[in-house]
Tab-separated table of C-alpha atoms in Angstrom:
chain	number	residue	atom	x	y	z
E	21	MET	CA	-29.034	-37.371	-33.079
E	22	VAL	CA	-27.281	-37.773	-29.708
E	23	LYS	CA	-23.955	-36.572	-31.117
E	24	THR	CA	-25.559	-33.414	-32.510
E	25	THR	CA	-27.183	-32.546	-29.165
E	26	GLY	CA	-23.891	-33.067	-27.294
E	27	PHE	CA	-22.084	-30.887	-29.816
E	28	ARG	CA	-24.684	-28.131	-29.440
E	29	VAL	CA	-24.232	-28.160	-25.652
E	30	LEU	CA	-20.434	-28.488	-25.487
E	31	TRP	CA	-19.489	-26.104	-28.296
E	32	PRO	CA	-20.770	-22.890	-26.613
E	33	ALA	CA	-19.165	-23.867	-23.287
E	34	CYS	CA	-15.808	-24.638	-24.916
E	35	SER	CA	-15.833	-21.486	-27.044
E	36	LEU	CA	-16.723	-19.377	-23.969
E	37	ALA	CA	-13.830	-20.899	-21.999
E	38	LEU	CA	-11.441	-20.317	-24.908
E	39	CYS	CA	-12.562	-16.687	-25.305
E	40	LEU	CA	-12.196	-16.004	-21.582
E	41	LEU	CA	-8.702	-17.494	-21.590
E	42	MET	CA	-7.716	-15.344	-24.563
E	43	LEU	CA	-9.148	-12.159	-23.015
E	44	THR	CA	-7.789	-12.595	-19.510
E	45	GLY	CA	-4.627	-14.576	-20.118
E	46	CYS	CA	-3.199	-17.422	-18.130
E	47	PRO	CA	-2.591	-16.994	-14.424
E	48	GLY	CA	1.075	-16.634	-13.615
E	49	PRO	CA	3.664	-15.108	-11.293
E	50	GLY	CA	2.895	-11.547	-12.412
E	51	ASP	CA	-0.703	-11.915	-11.275
E	52	ARG	CA	0.091	-12.043	-7.576
E	53	MET	CA	-1.406	-9.190	-5.602
E	54	ARG	CA	1.016	-7.302	-3.425
E	55	PHE	CA	-0.405	-6.193	-0.107
E	56	ASP	CA	0.330	-2.867	1.526
E	57	GLU	CA	2.310	-2.546	4.731
E	58	THR	CA	1.903	0.009	7.458
E	59	ALA	CA	4.396	1.439	9.913
E	60	GLN	CA	4.562	3.025	13.326
E	61	VAL	CA	4.890	6.786	13.204
E	62	SER	CA	7.037	8.806	15.596
E	63	GLN	CA	8.326	12.328	15.943
E	64	GLN	CA	12.050	13.003	16.164
E	65	GLY	CA	12.610	16.704	16.627
E	66	ASP	CA	10.834	18.408	13.735
E	67	ASN	CA	10.882	15.236	11.614
E	68	VAL	CA	7.992	12.786	11.215
E	69	CYS	CA	9.496	9.272	11.018
E	70	PHE	CA	8.212	5.819	10.090
E	71	ASN	CA	9.770	2.591	11.371
E	72	ILE	CA	10.611	0.256	8.495
E	73	THR	CA	10.961	-3.373	9.562
E	74	ASP	CA	13.564	-5.326	7.616
E	75	ALA	CA	14.695	-2.153	5.826
E	76	ARG	CA	17.748	-3.754	4.105
E	77	ASP	CA	18.687	-1.455	1.192
E	78	TYR	CA	15.140	-0.257	0.384
E	79	GLN	CA	14.765	3.416	-0.552
E	80	PRO	CA	11.669	5.475	-1.443
E	81	ALA	CA	10.764	5.712	-5.123
E	82	ASN	CA	7.652	7.857	-4.678
E	83	MET	CA	5.663	9.426	-1.876
E	84	GLY	CA	2.252	10.970	-1.472
E	85	ILE	CA	1.224	12.988	1.578
E	86	ASN	CA	-2.389	14.091	1.436
E	87	PRO	CA	-5.205	15.023	3.804
E	88	ARG	CA	-7.129	11.847	4.623
E	89	SER	CA	-10.335	12.956	2.877
E	90	THR	CA	-8.609	13.615	-0.476
E	91	PRO	CA	-10.216	11.623	-3.343
E	92	SER	CA	-7.850	9.187	-5.098
E	93	LYS	CA	-7.826	11.132	-8.367
E	94	GLU	CA	-6.798	14.350	-6.600
E	95	LYS	CA	-3.882	12.964	-4.560
E	96	ASN	CA	-0.444	14.435	-5.170
E	97	PHE	CA	2.659	12.237	-5.430
E	98	ASN	CA	6.339	13.093	-5.598
E	99	PHE	CA	8.157	10.604	-7.851
E	100	SER	CA	11.626	11.709	-6.782
E	101	PRO	CA	11.307	12.428	-3.061
E	102	GLY	CA	15.038	12.558	-2.334
E	103	LEU	CA	14.476	10.946	1.081
E	104	THR	CA	16.421	7.962	2.429
E	105	VAL	CA	15.787	5.095	4.809
E	106	ALA	CA	18.467	5.205	7.512
E	107	ASP	CA	18.698	3.026	10.625
E	108	GLY	CA	15.350	1.410	9.818
E	109	LYS	CA	13.511	4.740	9.657
E	110	LEU	CA	12.162	6.919	6.886
E	111	CYS	CA	11.978	10.512	8.144
E	112	ILE	CA	10.158	13.436	6.571
E	113	PRO	CA	11.798	16.774	7.404
E	114	PRO	CA	9.772	20.016	7.422
E	115	SER	CA	11.688	21.092	4.300
E	116	PHE	CA	10.033	18.225	2.387
E	117	TYR	CA	6.531	18.578	3.874
E	118	HIS	CA	5.321	20.827	6.670
E	119	PHE	CA	2.525	19.177	8.645
E	120	PRO	CA	0.010	21.561	10.244
E	121	ASP	CA	-0.773	21.435	13.976
E	122	LYS	CA	-4.061	19.604	13.436
E	123	GLY	CA	-5.525	17.141	10.930
E	124	GLN	CA	-5.513	13.590	9.606
E	125	PHE	CA	-3.209	12.559	6.779
E	126	ILE	CA	-2.565	9.523	4.616
E	127	ILE	CA	1.026	8.869	3.630
E	128	GLU	CA	1.648	6.429	0.784
E	129	TYR	CA	5.081	5.484	-0.454
E	130	LEU	CA	6.836	2.776	-2.418
E	131	LEU	CA	10.214	1.389	-1.384
E	132	ILE	CA	12.415	-0.247	-3.996
E	133	SER	CA	15.688	-2.132	-3.700
E	134	LYS	CA	18.615	-2.738	-6.031
E	135	GLU	CA	19.126	-6.182	-4.484
E	136	TYR	CA	15.527	-7.424	-4.169
E	137	ASP	CA	12.959	-7.559	-6.971
E	138	GLU	CA	9.867	-7.042	-4.818
E	139	PRO	CA	8.920	-3.408	-4.166
E	140	ARG	CA	7.214	-2.652	-0.839
E	141	SER	CA	4.137	-0.448	-0.692
E	142	PHE	CA	3.322	1.398	2.543
E	143	VAL	CA	0.158	3.163	3.643
E	144	ILE	CA	0.186	5.083	6.923
E	145	THR	CA	-2.659	7.117	8.323
E	146	LEU	CA	-1.865	9.540	11.098
E	147	GLU	CA	-3.479	12.273	13.102
E	148	ILE	CA	-1.838	15.431	14.356
E	149	ASN	CA	-3.456	17.164	17.286
E	150	GLY	CA	-1.781	19.954	19.205
E	151	GLY	CA	1.569	19.164	17.640
E	152	HIS	CA	1.460	15.488	18.757
E	153	ILE	CA	1.392	12.698	16.190
E	154	TYR	CA	-0.709	9.522	16.528
E	155	ASN	CA	-1.169	6.425	14.383
E	156	VAL	CA	-4.699	5.956	13.048
E	157	THR	CA	-6.031	2.637	11.746
E	158	PRO	CA	-6.456	2.820	7.955
E	159	THR	CA	-9.812	1.752	6.531
E	160	GLU	CA	-10.229	-1.111	4.052
E	161	ARG	CA	-10.550	1.461	1.267
E	162	GLU	CA	-7.208	3.024	2.174
E	163	ILE	CA	-5.049	-0.102	2.503
E	164	SER	CA	-4.877	-3.481	0.780
E	165	LEU	CA	-4.365	-6.285	3.294
E	166	PRO	CA	-4.549	-10.078	3.103
E	167	TYR	CA	-7.781	-11.707	4.192
E	168	CYS	CA	-7.333	-11.718	7.933
E	169	ARG	CA	-8.489	-9.748	10.905
E	170	TYR	CA	-6.693	-6.409	11.057
E	171	VAL	CA	-5.875	-5.208	14.557
E	172	MET	CA	-3.676	-2.515	15.971
E	173	ASP	CA	-0.775	-3.853	18.028
E	174	ASN	CA	1.419	-1.142	19.557
E	175	SER	CA	0.120	1.283	16.894
E	176	VAL	CA	1.393	-0.977	14.080
E	177	GLY	CA	-1.099	-2.885	11.950
E	178	THR	CA	-0.592	-6.641	12.080
E	179	CYS	CA	-2.547	-9.626	10.839
E	180	GLN	CA	-3.756	-12.116	13.362
E	181	LEU	CA	-5.313	-15.366	12.251
């Protein structure tokens, strides 16, 4: 009688664990979440530029420039931007995108490398007011960061423990 009761209790738990493992798969290296980075924005002539730390040979694979209030499903992305990272900066000329004199924008882009396997995802929020460009702190819904306190340090988001 004791063996039957133990079987009745353990069987559902074991079958549930087995089903969950089959449905979700085993954890592995592909399951790691990649966090977004942000960058300091500057204006060089008519270009809007972003400082890329440790740029190496990374180049943009896609880019989205949208007003900050644009819902995710309505955002536009260019999957062949034709822009390059040079001297640690990614610059957007007016011929690629003309920013108006006023408004807030979210710029999202992915940098890939031929030498390194890990792509780098960037999210930058900026405000333009009277032709001047300012960094704006992205919200938790706009950027994926590790679990730490997010602060602005010289207009560049950094994690401080």
